[in-house]
C-alpha cells in the first residue's frame, strides 16, 4: 500500500540545495534544487493509472483505487517520507542558450526503493509553481497530460527507452491557455501526471553549472551522477568522466534509432529535454509519422525552421551532445578526447540504424552498400505519394509479398498504406513494384524461412502506435468527463506488435478530418 512505500531521497540528501525555503521565482546559484511543495487542488479525480508502473512501485490495483492514491498523486497530500523539490537546470532552446530553466512545473516527490531494491524517482508534472516557473503558472492542462501519460507507456511497450507515467488525475480546476499563441486564450481542465524514472537528470543540469563557472559543483554533480546512475563505470576520475560521456553518447544514439524505427518525432529536442540516461523525456508537442515524410514536425512553434523535424533528429541529438561536451569540458581540460567520444555517437548511430533497418525489412544482416541502396530507394518510394509508414512496413511482412506473386497482388498488398489512392500514378506503381521485386530478390539471398522472417518483422514494426488523431479523440472524450478511450488506448498500446484483431480500428490511417485539426497535425509548446 501507499503508506508502506520506502523512500530513500538520495538526490536531496547528497547534493546541495537552495537555502531559500520560500516559493518565489528566482535565480538559484550554488545549488542543484529547491525544496518546494505541490499546490493543493480543489477536486482531484483519478482518470487512469498504469498497472505496470504501479507494480514497479509494489503498488497493487487496490492501492491505486484508494482516495489516498488520488490525494497523493494530485499533490494534495505529501507523505512524511517524501522530500519534494524542483531541480535547477538550464538549456539550449531551439539552438540558443536560454539560461536558467529548471523544473518550472515539475515537482519531484522523492525516490522509492521497491522490494527488488530498484530505485524510482516520482515526479508530479503540473502541480503548481516552483522557483523555476519564470513567467508561467506551473500548471498543465488535460490535453497535454493525456498525451504525456499515454505516450510514455506506449513508448515503453514499443521497447523505446523512456520515462514512465504512473497516474493521470484531473484537478477540478481550470487553467487558461492560448493554444497557438494567437490571442485565443480559453480555460481548459487542469491535470497532473505522475512521472516515474530512475532519474530525471538532463543535459541542462550540467550546462547551467558550467555556464555559471561553478566547476566545483559541476564536478560534484557529475560524480553524483556517475556513482548513482552509472556505478558500473567505477569511482569518478578523469578517465571515468570520459567513459561516462561516451556511454551517454551511446545511449542517446540508441534512443534516437528507436525513435526513427517507430516514427516518433519529439518536437522539442532542447538540451533541457535530453535525459542523461538516454530516456525519452518531456512529452510535449511530439507526434507520430503517419505518411512517411522526413521533413515533418508536429510542433507549430517550430514550423519556420523545422529544427526538430523527424529526419533531423539524429543530427540534433549530436548537436545536443556537443553542448554537453562543452559543459563538462572544465572537468576534462582537453578537446580531443571529447571529440573522440562524440564519434562514438555517430558510429553507434550508424551501426544501430543499420541493424534497425535490417530488422524492419526482415534481413538477417545489413550488407553494406547494397542494402544501403535498397533502403535509400525504399525511403524515396515512400515519398512518391503519401504513404503510411507503420502500415507500409507491416505490409512488408504480409504473406502476399512473395516472389511468386504477380504485380497486381504486390500492389494490392501495400495499397492500404496510401492516403490518396487517386494520386498513385502508373509510374509510382511501376517504381513500387520494381522496389518490391528487388526486395524479394534480396530476401531470397538470405534464404530465411518466410514465417520466421514475418514474425521477426512484426516484432519491430509496430501495428499500433499512438497516432496523433487517436490521442486527440481520447482527449475530446476525456474533456467531456469520459475516460474510456484513454483506458482503451492504454490497453491497446500495451501490445503494439500483436495483431489484436478486435481492435484494428486503432491501426487505421489518419482520417481526412484529422489532416488539419489542432492536436492531430498541429501542436504547439503551449500545454
Ligand atoms: P519545455 O519546453 O516544455 O520543456 O519547457 C521549458 C521550460 O519551461 C522548463 O523549465 C519548464 O519547466 C518550463 N515550463 C513549461 N511550461 C510551464 C508552465 N506552465 N509553468 C511553469 N513552467 C513551465
Ligand atoms: Mg522540458
mmCIF file of C-alpha atoms in Angstrom, residues 92-96 264-273 294-299 302 305-313 316-317 319-320:
data_model
loop_
_atom_site.group_PDB
_atom_site.id
_atom_site.type_symbol
_atom_site.label_atom_id
_atom_site.label_comp_id
_atom_site.label_asym_id
_atom_site.label_seq_id
_atom_site.Cartn_x
_atom_site.Cartn_y
_atom_site.Cartn_z
ATOM 1 C CA UNK A 92 19.716 25.417 -25.227
ATOM 2 C CA UNK A 93 16.282 26.087 -26.679
ATOM 3 C CA UNK A 94 15.994 25.984 -30.477
ATOM 4 C CA UNK A 95 19.749 26.380 -30.723
ATOM 5 C CA UNK A 96 20.189 29.279 -28.304
ATOM 6 C CA UNK A 264 8.353 9.209 -33.273
ATOM 7 C CA UNK A 265 9.052 12.940 -33.551
ATOM 8 C CA UNK A 266 9.882 14.505 -30.188
ATOM 9 C CA UNK A 267 9.131 18.037 -31.316
ATOM 10 C CA UNK A 268 11.246 19.962 -28.765
ATOM 11 C CA UNK A 269 14.721 18.458 -28.588
ATOM 12 C CA UNK A 270 16.123 21.273 -26.476
ATOM 13 C CA UNK A 271 19.027 20.255 -24.262
ATOM 14 C CA UNK A 272 16.836 20.609 -21.184
ATOM 15 C CA UNK A 273 14.665 17.873 -22.679
ATOM 16 C CA UNK A 294 11.376 13.219 -43.065
ATOM 17 C CA UNK A 295 10.609 16.956 -43.048
ATOM 18 C CA UNK A 296 7.557 16.650 -40.859
ATOM 19 C CA UNK A 297 7.328 18.211 -37.420
ATOM 20 C CA UNK A 298 4.162 18.353 -35.363
ATOM 21 C CA UNK A 299 5.346 21.450 -33.494
ATOM 22 C CA UNK A 302 8.997 25.181 -34.785
ATOM 23 C CA UNK A 305 12.973 26.398 -39.180
ATOM 24 C CA UNK A 306 11.702 22.838 -38.641
ATOM 25 C CA UNK A 307 14.763 22.319 -36.497
ATOM 26 C CA UNK A 308 13.224 19.301 -34.807
ATOM 27 C CA UNK A 309 11.695 17.559 -37.831
ATOM 28 C CA UNK A 310 11.763 13.755 -37.959
ATOM 29 C CA UNK A 311 14.733 13.485 -40.308
ATOM 30 C CA UNK A 312 16.844 15.979 -38.353
ATOM 31 C CA UNK A 313 16.621 14.167 -35.016
ATOM 32 C CA UNK A 316 20.163 17.383 -33.409
ATOM 33 C CA UNK A 317 20.975 14.737 -30.817
ATOM 34 C CA UNK A 319 24.379 18.886 -31.536
ATOM 35 C CA UNK A 320 22.940 18.455 -28.050
#
